[in-house]
XYZ file of C-alpha atoms in Angstrom:
698
model
C -21.064 -3.284 -8.287
C -22.394 -6.143 -5.644
C -24.908 -8.625 -7.085
C -26.953 -9.110 -4.251
C -28.117 -6.839 -1.050
C -28.165 -8.373 2.268
C -29.946 -6.335 5.265
C -29.353 -7.190 8.756
C -30.208 -5.207 12.098
C -26.722 -4.554 13.335
C -23.167 -3.914 12.048
C -21.689 -6.646 14.332
C -23.966 -9.256 12.756
C -23.371 -7.857 8.875
C -19.419 -7.930 9.614
C -19.698 -11.511 10.605
C -22.047 -12.584 8.044
C -20.424 -10.389 4.953
C -17.353 -12.636 5.545
C -19.183 -15.353 4.761
C -21.197 -14.472 1.626
C -17.909 -13.101 -0.646
C -17.947 -10.286 -2.766
C -21.148 -10.435 -4.828
C -23.364 -9.717 -1.560
C -23.125 -6.123 0.097
C -24.239 -6.724 3.684
C -26.284 -3.297 5.635
C -27.625 -2.911 8.775
C -31.172 -1.370 9.428
C -29.832 -0.820 13.234
C -32.864 -2.252 14.442
C -36.494 -1.210 13.280
C -36.998 1.315 10.843
C -40.661 2.437 11.166
C -43.239 2.400 14.670
C -46.020 3.776 15.830
C -45.694 7.326 16.343
C -44.817 8.397 20.037
C -46.902 11.868 20.151
C -50.491 9.844 19.567
C -52.390 6.949 19.699
C -51.385 5.571 16.206
C -54.080 2.605 16.164
C -57.531 3.233 14.298
C -59.542 1.567 16.570
C -62.960 2.099 14.628
C -61.263 0.697 11.301
C -59.776 -2.897 12.313
C -57.419 -1.060 14.443
C -55.105 -0.327 11.669
C -51.768 0.989 12.835
C -50.139 4.106 11.020
C -46.417 3.741 11.204
C -44.077 6.677 10.617
C -39.946 6.336 10.071
C -38.510 6.346 13.497
C -36.632 9.751 13.987
C -33.167 9.301 13.027
C -33.368 6.846 10.444
C -33.873 8.817 7.757
C -30.419 8.530 6.347
C -30.313 4.614 7.137
C -33.314 4.368 4.825
C -31.564 6.571 2.128
C -28.616 4.178 2.272
C -30.636 1.347 1.923
C -32.842 2.645 -1.207
C -29.847 3.560 -3.078
C -28.184 0.050 -2.528
C -31.546 -1.588 -3.284
C -31.295 0.307 -7.054
C -27.674 -1.258 -7.756
C -28.526 -4.836 -6.531
C -30.364 -7.672 -8.650
C -32.061 -9.012 -5.520
C -32.224 -8.044 -1.837
C -32.242 -10.444 0.899
C -33.856 -9.620 4.465
C -31.547 -11.207 7.178
C -33.483 -10.453 10.502
C -33.147 -12.347 13.559
C -35.231 -15.454 13.548
C -38.411 -14.425 15.444
C -41.680 -12.148 15.679
C -39.335 -8.950 15.772
C -37.245 -9.997 13.175
C -40.071 -10.825 10.885
C -41.566 -7.443 11.271
C -38.128 -5.668 10.649
C -38.011 -7.614 7.335
C -41.816 -6.734 6.674
C -41.000 -2.881 7.047
C -38.119 -3.071 5.198
C -39.817 -4.919 2.429
C -42.588 -2.105 2.278
C -39.853 0.515 2.292
C -38.013 -0.709 -0.421
C -40.789 -1.639 -2.769
C -39.993 -5.287 -2.778
C -42.766 -7.381 -4.131
C -44.867 -9.556 -1.472
C -44.607 -12.803 -3.155
C -40.821 -12.194 -3.103
C -38.838 -15.000 -1.982
C -36.079 -12.183 -0.152
C -36.312 -13.831 3.805
C -33.586 -15.801 4.994
C -33.374 -17.098 8.637
C -30.774 -18.996 10.511
C -30.541 -19.527 14.274
C -26.498 -19.439 14.426
C -24.165 -17.065 12.330
C -21.574 -19.711 11.504
C -20.799 -20.202 7.414
C -22.597 -23.326 7.106
C -26.017 -21.982 8.604
C -25.605 -19.104 6.681
C -24.815 -20.744 3.235
C -27.899 -22.873 3.802
C -30.057 -19.977 4.474
C -29.060 -18.348 0.993
C -29.739 -21.522 -0.446
C -33.528 -21.506 0.512
C -34.914 -18.045 0.740
C -38.780 -17.887 1.373
C -41.437 -15.373 1.776
C -42.335 -13.488 4.374
C -44.216 -15.254 7.150
C -47.242 -12.946 7.398
C -48.983 -15.049 10.479
C -45.461 -14.011 12.186
C -45.945 -10.662 11.396
C -49.659 -10.167 12.545
C -48.686 -11.793 15.783
C -45.892 -9.088 16.642
C -48.382 -6.200 14.946
C -51.115 -7.601 17.074
C -48.825 -7.642 20.513
C -47.561 -4.024 19.576
C -51.261 -2.733 19.169
C -52.041 -4.204 22.096
C -49.364 -2.704 24.074
C -49.941 0.354 22.840
C -53.581 0.568 23.472
C -53.073 -0.279 26.917
C -49.954 1.905 27.268
C -52.168 5.063 25.351
C -55.325 4.751 27.110
C -54.622 3.941 30.513
C -51.251 6.217 31.238
C -53.419 9.493 30.706
C -55.539 7.923 33.440
C -53.184 7.376 35.714
C -51.724 10.942 35.158
C -54.993 12.409 36.320
C -55.850 10.196 38.939
C -52.992 9.128 40.829
C -49.448 11.542 39.725
C -48.430 13.109 36.555
C -45.879 11.112 34.044
C -47.181 7.686 35.042
C -47.738 4.972 32.194
C -48.917 1.494 32.308
C -48.082 -1.565 30.385
C -49.847 -5.138 29.703
C -47.089 -7.324 31.251
C -45.436 -5.050 33.203
C -48.450 -4.384 35.325
C -48.710 -8.171 36.072
C -45.135 -8.171 37.008
C -45.353 -5.363 39.476
C -48.374 -7.020 40.913
C -46.669 -10.541 41.225
C -44.034 -8.419 43.440
C -46.499 -6.402 45.682
C -48.753 -9.368 46.256
C -45.445 -11.089 47.376
C -44.554 -8.060 49.662
C -47.967 -8.433 51.375
C -47.661 -11.694 51.884
C -44.411 -11.351 53.779
C -46.216 -8.234 55.574
C -49.228 -10.796 56.781
C -46.775 -13.672 57.494
C -46.729 -14.759 60.911
C -43.603 -16.871 62.354
C -43.754 -20.049 64.195
C -40.861 -20.971 66.660
C -39.378 -24.621 65.840
C -36.146 -26.127 67.719
C -33.534 -28.787 66.424
C -31.404 -30.993 68.212
C -28.104 -32.367 66.954
C -26.328 -35.313 68.468
C -22.758 -34.337 67.826
C -20.753 -37.474 67.439
C -17.341 -38.881 66.566
C -16.230 -42.308 64.887
C -13.245 -43.274 63.380
C -11.636 -39.874 64.212
C -14.374 -38.229 61.895
C -16.904 -35.746 63.343
C -20.252 -35.921 62.308
C -23.978 -35.269 63.573
C -27.000 -36.584 63.436
C -30.497 -34.575 64.168
C -33.696 -35.468 66.123
C -36.120 -37.123 63.933
C -39.073 -38.199 66.277
C -40.432 -40.583 68.690
C -40.497 -43.784 66.984
C -40.667 -43.863 63.476
C -43.124 -40.856 63.484
C -41.592 -37.492 62.836
C -41.934 -35.471 65.718
C -41.878 -31.425 65.609
C -40.018 -29.598 68.472
C -42.313 -26.201 68.949
C -40.933 -24.810 71.949
C -37.865 -25.052 74.698
C -40.401 -27.335 76.935
C -40.366 -29.926 74.075
C -36.496 -29.760 73.882
C -36.209 -29.910 77.792
C -38.702 -32.964 77.521
C -36.481 -34.709 74.485
C -33.086 -33.901 76.847
C -34.644 -35.540 79.867
C -35.389 -38.522 77.846
C -32.046 -39.097 76.055
C -29.542 -37.992 78.911
C -28.032 -41.138 80.490
C -28.716 -43.562 77.509
C -26.338 -44.448 75.042
C -27.070 -43.593 71.521
C -27.339 -46.604 69.124
C -27.169 -47.469 65.367
C -30.382 -49.074 64.603
C -30.443 -48.982 60.770
C -28.071 -48.258 58.406
C -29.355 -47.798 54.593
C -27.101 -47.697 51.650
C -28.643 -46.311 48.107
C -27.179 -45.558 44.870
C -28.834 -42.506 43.613
C -28.375 -40.938 39.772
C -28.484 -37.218 38.915
C -29.279 -36.291 35.280
C -27.809 -33.002 33.876
C -30.066 -30.028 33.277
C -30.898 -29.360 29.821
C -29.049 -26.829 27.086
C -30.056 -23.200 28.089
C -33.588 -21.526 26.760
C -33.736 -17.686 27.064
C -35.367 -17.717 30.845
C -33.004 -20.432 32.168
C -29.950 -18.476 31.103
C -31.253 -15.302 32.408
C -31.623 -17.029 35.782
C -28.401 -19.171 35.896
C -26.563 -16.029 34.976
C -28.057 -14.156 37.659
C -27.289 -17.110 40.285
C -23.617 -17.750 38.996
C -22.430 -14.536 37.817
C -24.193 -11.214 39.003
C -25.689 -10.338 35.842
C -28.549 -8.657 35.658
C -31.081 -9.709 32.737
C -30.586 -7.101 30.546
C -26.414 -7.441 30.893
C -27.262 -11.234 30.120
C -29.065 -10.646 26.852
C -26.585 -7.708 25.975
C -23.676 -10.089 26.129
C -25.299 -12.931 24.456
C -26.191 -10.473 21.659
C -22.703 -9.690 21.118
C -21.692 -13.735 21.371
C -24.369 -14.372 18.683
C -23.619 -11.653 15.972
C -19.934 -12.420 15.936
C -16.845 -11.465 17.868
C -13.032 -11.127 16.224
C -11.186 -14.467 16.952
C -7.540 -14.627 16.267
C -6.889 -16.993 13.562
C -10.718 -17.083 12.679
C -11.674 -13.621 12.023
C -15.216 -12.474 13.021
C -17.115 -15.549 14.264
C -20.723 -16.446 15.973
C -20.108 -18.131 19.128
C -23.462 -19.304 19.909
C -26.667 -19.789 18.656
C -29.683 -17.360 18.807
C -30.321 -16.373 22.670
C -33.991 -15.853 22.447
C -35.818 -19.234 22.301
C -37.913 -21.241 24.545
C -36.858 -24.480 22.823
C -34.323 -27.085 24.217
C -33.866 -28.919 20.865
C -30.402 -29.343 19.657
C -29.238 -30.114 16.533
C -28.057 -33.564 15.717
C -24.675 -32.748 14.228
C -24.149 -30.574 17.413
C -24.970 -33.555 19.223
C -22.191 -35.842 17.686
C -19.651 -32.961 17.895
C -20.386 -32.954 21.584
C -19.958 -36.425 21.967
C -17.020 -36.581 20.090
C -15.378 -33.806 22.533
C -16.448 -35.638 25.595
C -15.328 -39.225 24.719
C -11.688 -37.679 24.031
C -11.509 -35.226 26.769
C -13.704 -37.270 29.200
C -13.558 -40.901 28.046
C -16.072 -43.448 26.299
C -17.896 -43.624 29.900
C -18.823 -40.134 29.874
C -20.676 -40.876 26.854
C -24.423 -41.653 27.036
C -25.282 -44.667 25.039
C -27.789 -42.205 22.852
C -27.624 -38.781 22.373
C -29.893 -36.832 25.527
C -33.063 -35.471 24.410
C -35.068 -32.978 26.481
C -38.951 -32.160 26.237
C -39.543 -28.708 25.275
C -42.692 -27.150 26.906
C -45.684 -26.789 25.495
C -46.073 -23.790 22.981
C -42.368 -23.564 22.352
C -40.910 -22.468 18.956
C -39.494 -25.641 18.121
C -37.764 -24.362 14.830
C -35.156 -22.488 17.252
C -32.456 -24.485 19.203
C -31.499 -24.272 22.101
C -28.758 -21.703 23.138
C -25.767 -23.533 22.803
C -22.012 -23.035 21.392
C -21.745 -22.824 17.652
C -18.770 -25.361 18.001
C -17.751 -26.944 21.100
C -13.904 -27.134 19.983
C -13.886 -23.211 20.883
C -13.697 -23.991 24.396
C -13.840 -21.508 27.047
C -10.086 -21.861 27.727
C -9.158 -21.544 24.075
C -11.407 -18.347 23.781
C -10.557 -16.484 27.021
C -7.864 -14.024 25.575
C -10.239 -12.947 22.350
C -13.370 -12.338 24.572
C -14.109 -9.361 27.267
C -14.386 -10.395 31.026
C -18.229 -10.502 30.745
C -18.309 -12.279 27.287
C -16.239 -15.130 28.662
C -18.070 -15.657 31.816
C -21.298 -16.210 29.753
C -19.796 -17.994 27.136
C -18.064 -20.204 29.717
C -21.407 -20.849 31.097
C -23.576 -21.772 27.985
C -20.587 -23.787 26.890
C -20.513 -25.877 29.812
C -24.066 -26.216 30.388
C -24.529 -27.427 26.668
C -21.387 -30.170 27.311
C -22.964 -31.417 30.366
C -26.324 -31.862 28.886
C -24.578 -34.354 26.307
C -22.959 -36.140 29.349
C -23.986 -39.441 31.225
C -25.599 -39.156 34.687
C -23.770 -38.478 38.105
C -23.764 -41.709 40.135
C -23.764 -40.901 44.201
C -23.777 -43.382 46.998
C -25.780 -42.482 49.426
C -26.256 -43.463 53.382
C -28.574 -42.751 56.248
C -27.927 -44.052 59.546
C -30.588 -44.038 62.413
C -29.467 -44.034 65.769
C -31.941 -44.488 68.972
C -31.727 -43.548 72.602
C -34.485 -44.444 74.959
C -37.257 -44.509 72.020
C -35.987 -40.902 70.458
C -34.650 -41.363 66.812
C -31.872 -39.390 65.301
C -30.896 -39.418 61.541
C -27.524 -38.615 59.734
C -27.320 -38.614 55.853
C -24.459 -38.071 53.695
C -23.273 -39.187 49.906
C -20.208 -39.299 48.058
C -19.869 -39.554 44.174
C -19.118 -42.704 42.806
C -19.062 -41.754 39.265
C -19.428 -37.835 38.219
C -20.636 -38.166 35.065
C -21.886 -34.473 33.666
C -20.810 -33.271 37.363
C -17.380 -32.977 36.234
C -18.289 -30.323 34.105
C -21.150 -28.291 35.516
C -24.044 -28.312 37.925
C -26.652 -25.966 38.194
C -26.703 -22.985 40.352
C -29.882 -23.735 42.479
C -28.378 -27.309 43.088
C -25.126 -26.088 44.590
C -26.263 -25.438 48.032
C -28.051 -29.037 48.387
C -24.397 -30.287 47.079
C -22.821 -28.680 49.784
C -25.311 -29.820 52.402
C -25.785 -33.222 51.578
C -24.171 -34.645 48.836
C -20.572 -33.593 49.493
C -21.175 -34.667 53.236
C -19.696 -37.886 53.895
C -20.107 -40.479 56.771
C -17.569 -42.561 58.581
C -18.178 -46.425 58.255
C -20.864 -47.514 60.580
C -22.949 -50.550 61.549
C -25.974 -51.426 63.335
C -25.154 -51.955 67.141
C -22.350 -49.422 67.210
C -22.679 -47.436 70.365
C -22.175 -43.916 71.286
C -21.809 -43.046 74.734
C -22.898 -40.182 76.610
C -23.043 -38.237 73.436
C -22.969 -34.516 73.560
C -26.450 -32.268 72.270
C -27.010 -29.151 71.072
C -30.321 -27.161 70.472
C -31.172 -24.257 68.288
C -34.212 -22.286 68.326
C -35.312 -21.536 64.946
C -38.565 -19.471 63.445
C -39.992 -19.936 60.040
C -39.305 -17.755 57.294
C -41.670 -15.809 55.111
C -41.390 -16.311 51.288
C -38.367 -14.285 49.779
C -38.836 -11.439 47.812
C -38.528 -11.687 44.373
C -34.759 -11.729 42.732
C -34.607 -11.240 39.010
C -33.756 -14.569 38.456
C -37.263 -16.033 40.698
C -39.279 -13.248 39.004
C -38.125 -14.590 35.485
C -38.795 -17.905 36.965
C -42.561 -16.992 37.920
C -43.021 -15.234 35.223
C -42.435 -18.307 32.602
C -43.857 -20.889 34.815
C -47.333 -18.527 34.768
C -47.005 -18.016 30.953
C -46.708 -14.079 31.534
C -44.694 -12.580 28.725
C -41.885 -14.277 26.388
C -38.685 -14.886 26.217
C -38.066 -11.664 24.645
C -39.720 -9.686 27.228
C -38.684 -10.541 30.588
C -35.381 -8.189 30.754
C -37.444 -4.856 29.470
C -40.223 -5.922 31.655
C -37.911 -5.813 34.545
C -35.778 -2.672 33.617
C -39.499 -0.952 32.896
C -40.526 -1.138 36.269
C -37.764 -0.274 37.637
C -37.390 2.886 35.469
C -41.465 3.877 36.013
C -40.153 3.621 39.822
C -42.927 1.008 40.517
C -40.170 -0.980 42.344
C -36.898 -0.685 43.996
C -33.926 -3.304 43.662
C -32.657 -3.531 47.295
C -29.833 -6.388 47.890
C -30.915 -7.779 44.830
C -34.241 -8.275 45.503
C -37.528 -6.585 43.904
C -39.527 -4.231 46.734
C -42.281 -2.526 45.444
C -42.869 1.486 46.341
C -45.800 2.902 47.446
C -46.283 4.270 44.119
C -46.549 0.484 42.799
C -48.750 -0.875 45.408
C -51.314 2.520 44.266
C -51.272 1.422 40.776
C -51.520 -2.307 41.359
C -54.287 -1.480 43.823
C -55.918 0.727 41.200
C -55.556 -1.668 38.663
C -56.993 -4.351 40.678
C -60.503 -2.740 41.461
C -60.903 -1.190 38.097
C -59.131 -3.325 35.266
C -59.368 -6.599 36.574
C -58.868 -8.812 33.135
C -55.836 -6.445 32.362
C -53.911 -7.304 35.523
C -55.246 -11.035 36.282
C -52.226 -13.310 35.866
C -54.169 -16.159 34.016
C -56.069 -13.638 31.495
C -52.383 -12.281 30.692
C -51.279 -15.843 30.347
C -54.235 -16.600 27.916
C -53.994 -13.635 25.919
C -49.998 -15.092 25.373
C -51.225 -18.401 24.257
C -53.783 -16.379 22.166
C -50.913 -14.291 20.288
C -48.987 -17.692 20.009
C -52.439 -18.812 18.055
C -52.042 -15.764 15.835
C -48.495 -16.672 15.240
C -49.702 -20.078 13.921
C -52.427 -18.764 11.757
C -55.567 -20.208 13.860
C -56.965 -16.848 14.673
C -56.650 -13.389 13.244
C -55.041 -10.493 15.283
C -58.008 -8.517 15.024
C -60.334 -10.788 16.413
C -58.145 -11.086 19.212
C -57.818 -6.962 19.674
C -61.680 -6.513 19.078
C -62.393 -9.027 22.175
C -59.802 -7.014 24.257
C -60.606 -3.866 23.534
C -64.356 -4.169 23.983
C -63.997 -4.665 27.969
C -60.997 -2.631 27.997
C -63.056 0.273 26.939
C -65.645 -0.171 28.990
C -63.369 -0.314 32.069
C -61.976 2.953 31.149
C -65.096 4.540 31.008
C -66.283 3.461 34.236
C -62.877 4.225 36.155
C -63.037 7.922 34.563
C -66.400 8.008 36.384
C -65.618 6.606 39.624
C -61.925 6.922 40.344
C -60.925 9.837 43.045
C -57.769 11.379 42.946
C -55.420 9.297 44.815
C -52.939 10.968 47.253
C -49.716 9.584 47.789
C -47.802 10.217 51.235
C -44.858 11.915 51.219
C -42.274 11.405 54.323
C -40.878 14.453 55.629
C -36.745 14.169 56.666
C -35.193 16.291 58.969
C -32.700 17.317 56.932
C -33.044 21.121 55.930
C -32.222 22.523 52.380
C -29.615 24.764 52.518
C -30.624 26.532 49.798
C -34.204 27.526 50.906
C -34.367 26.279 54.536
C -37.591 23.778 53.918
C -37.175 20.202 55.159
C -36.342 17.870 52.158
C -38.853 15.227 51.697
C -38.163 11.271 50.534
C -38.918 10.844 46.826
C -38.199 7.639 44.745
C -36.397 7.480 41.634
C -35.100 4.709 39.141
C -31.910 3.928 41.699
C -33.953 4.487 44.700
C -34.879 6.958 47.563
C -33.339 10.085 47.337
C -33.972 13.748 49.116
C -35.556 16.476 46.856
C -36.854 19.868 48.038
C -40.579 20.063 48.491
C -40.238 23.774 46.779
C -39.602 22.150 43.145
C -39.900 23.569 40.779
C -38.346 26.888 42.119
C -36.030 25.020 44.223
C -34.135 21.939 42.455
C -32.167 20.802 45.146
C -31.709 16.891 45.806
C -29.401 14.817 47.847
C -28.508 11.209 48.140
C -29.849 9.562 51.336
C -26.409 8.188 53.037
C -26.800 4.902 55.107
C -24.067 5.020 58.327
C -22.216 1.785 58.208
C -21.068 2.165 62.133
C -17.087 2.508 61.146
C -14.895 5.696 61.204
C -12.780 6.705 58.728
C -9.143 6.271 59.774
C -8.023 9.449 58.069
C -9.955 12.172 60.207
C -12.385 10.105 62.268
C -15.921 11.007 60.639
C -18.324 8.352 59.688
C -18.405 6.172 57.072
C -21.401 5.959 54.826
C -22.474 3.926 51.794
C -22.494 5.610 48.528
C -23.349 4.541 44.940
C -21.028 5.226 41.902
C -21.977 6.379 38.279
C -22.928 2.702 37.640
C -24.763 2.134 40.940
C -22.006 0.351 42.261
C -22.102 0.390 45.875
C -19.036 1.521 48.175
C -18.098 2.841 50.880
C -16.498 6.542 51.764
C -15.867 9.116 54.857
C -19.014 11.375 55.234
C -16.113 14.316 55.181
C -16.095 14.338 51.395
C -14.892 15.977 49.473
C -12.417 17.422 52.168
C -11.535 13.580 52.872
C -11.198 11.343 50.077
C -11.068 7.910 52.055
C -13.031 5.250 50.151
C -13.174 1.227 50.935
C -15.137 -1.134 48.453
C -16.075 -3.765 50.604
C -18.902 -3.406 53.593
C -17.347 -2.459 57.109
C -18.363 -4.088 59.970
C -18.388 -1.240 62.510
C -14.945 -2.743 64.055
C -11.536 -1.654 63.712
C -8.551 -3.761 62.948
C -6.802 -4.540 66.603
C -3.453 -4.015 64.892
C -3.974 -1.077 62.518
C -7.098 0.634 63.792
C -8.477 0.353 60.030
C -11.855 -0.948 59.207
C -12.657 -4.422 59.544
C -14.702 -5.375 55.975
C -16.802 -8.160 54.754
C -15.225 -10.235 51.806
C -17.408 -13.162 49.793
C -15.866 -15.364 47.459
C -17.458 -18.749 46.251
C -20.206 -18.978 48.952
C -17.711 -18.061 52.041
C -17.804 -14.877 53.543
C -15.226 -13.456 56.066
C -14.164 -10.901 57.888
C -10.657 -8.964 57.509
C -8.728 -5.487 57.554
C -9.591 -2.998 54.963
C -5.711 -2.280 55.111
C -4.758 -6.078 55.117
C -2.502 -5.477 51.953
C -0.014 -3.462 54.320
C 0.288 -5.799 56.914
C -0.094 -9.423 57.707
C -0.682 -10.653 61.118
C -2.806 -12.869 62.740
C -4.840 -10.182 64.115
C -6.129 -9.155 60.558
C -8.672 -12.095 60.214
C -10.858 -12.320 63.137
C -13.661 -14.653 61.794
C -14.814 -16.483 58.930
C -18.719 -17.481 58.384
C -20.396 -19.617 55.612
């Protein structure tokens, strides 16, 4: 019989911790939360201090029975759920279910699942933190009040089956506001003129800057013609060469939001995928020669703090691997934003000695990619600055100034390991561009000029990465809420993901307008951010959760009553297609679901026929000659197949261009790798000819 019972959330975590604790400890998993508010009713007594009514989650009866039996056999119980509000709440519910005394020092907390961290936590157990629990419970009740009181109103006034959420509604508003900004955008014309030059057998360009030292925009073809009249027939003379040193600092180690953003940029991971894989790395994986090991620190954090022991280990590794010049004089410290929970560390590897190369054979493809990203970011964050030599050259012709800039890396510093995704474009465009040796007075005779028309572009739609960044900057939600928020608004059909960008549906716009007109505080960005700050104060014990709930509910209840009286039923328009339902003969209509638009029979529920909306590519099937269309597989991955399916099974994975290979007649397709896109024959494996590859595009 084991002396001690330890309860964690997941079997993977239980397995890792059990390895460190020994035979006297039995480690069991609660499988997440064991109690919650009921799904069938509000579950909150608004007339009695918002008292919640918790019930056992369906399917958790056997888990609770097993835990109670183990509790009877153990001398002491330790609650080792994750180190955040949700983890503290899980521990509190377990304490209640298992009748553990309130003052029992049963809570153990660790931010990485390593032998030293786990043993240190069990050496210093504490009582449950009721302020953390109050903050979690207050957030849960707030979200329940909004969801369960507002959703029925949306059912009655807009569409059956709708629901609303406190943070999700504001996220949809950001997407809707951006879409309307794009629609209202008026593009403005502008032109660029580049001088094409060569020196020391090296080609380079210089772009028109202005007349004299003042920047002069070129807004029309007439402006360009005026400039060309000014410079044609005149030599282009180097008037100034400026050389300077520029230093770049590394990015801080990851927090939750920056991890999600960078995984989206560099790996193409959606936020949910990033967090799921990070959870696996945190809880522990089987590593040959070591057994089950937690590879990263806790992944839900907004602190950039790093333990001194981890900094020292990183410094030693960098010194041995790259040399003393790559180690800063003292360990790097990064400022953590206000309100961050500094008890947590940044997301980092539990040991830098487990290099990505050493881990590759033990991890799945996704696990390895994310681990490599985390490892490289952390190592780089503890390295010296990069030093770049930057050159700026001014050239003049009859009073017109042209400018060319370029940089070379004199000392790579942290860039030897990692550069942040958002900086890669600037590196390609400027830092990686070098100029030939030039001196004042150098003359370029009869240079060639190239002009190009441009139009200003509207702001881009939000990607998952940029939406996370916006929510973080505006103070909407917390690290643990970003991924579920984006998943929820997709499930509800308020937004779609098109080309990895969020697009609001008509339903999303209707709901945002309804909420804006009738529930201003609920959908107000500043109010939502203030609410997050108030929840942090509950966690810090500065205000009581009931005080926050009362203040919110008074206004919310008033708005509900007014909306119920004044709101008319909202009619959503339905797009009718020219596709005939083969089952009942009606014209099918366009519907929007979680994965985008599809065709459905308007005779529902009598006729339940649905069809995918196919997008023609302009290419023809080489097997039967029918049109190739865009399709989606079971995991929503896009592929391209013959419209004659199932009679013809021709499939390709790359997007057809609409052109055919001049050699074999198969469709030409686009391929992308490392920022480069090129066009090649889809049948390239079957033949190697110069005609197979037609062009290369950046």
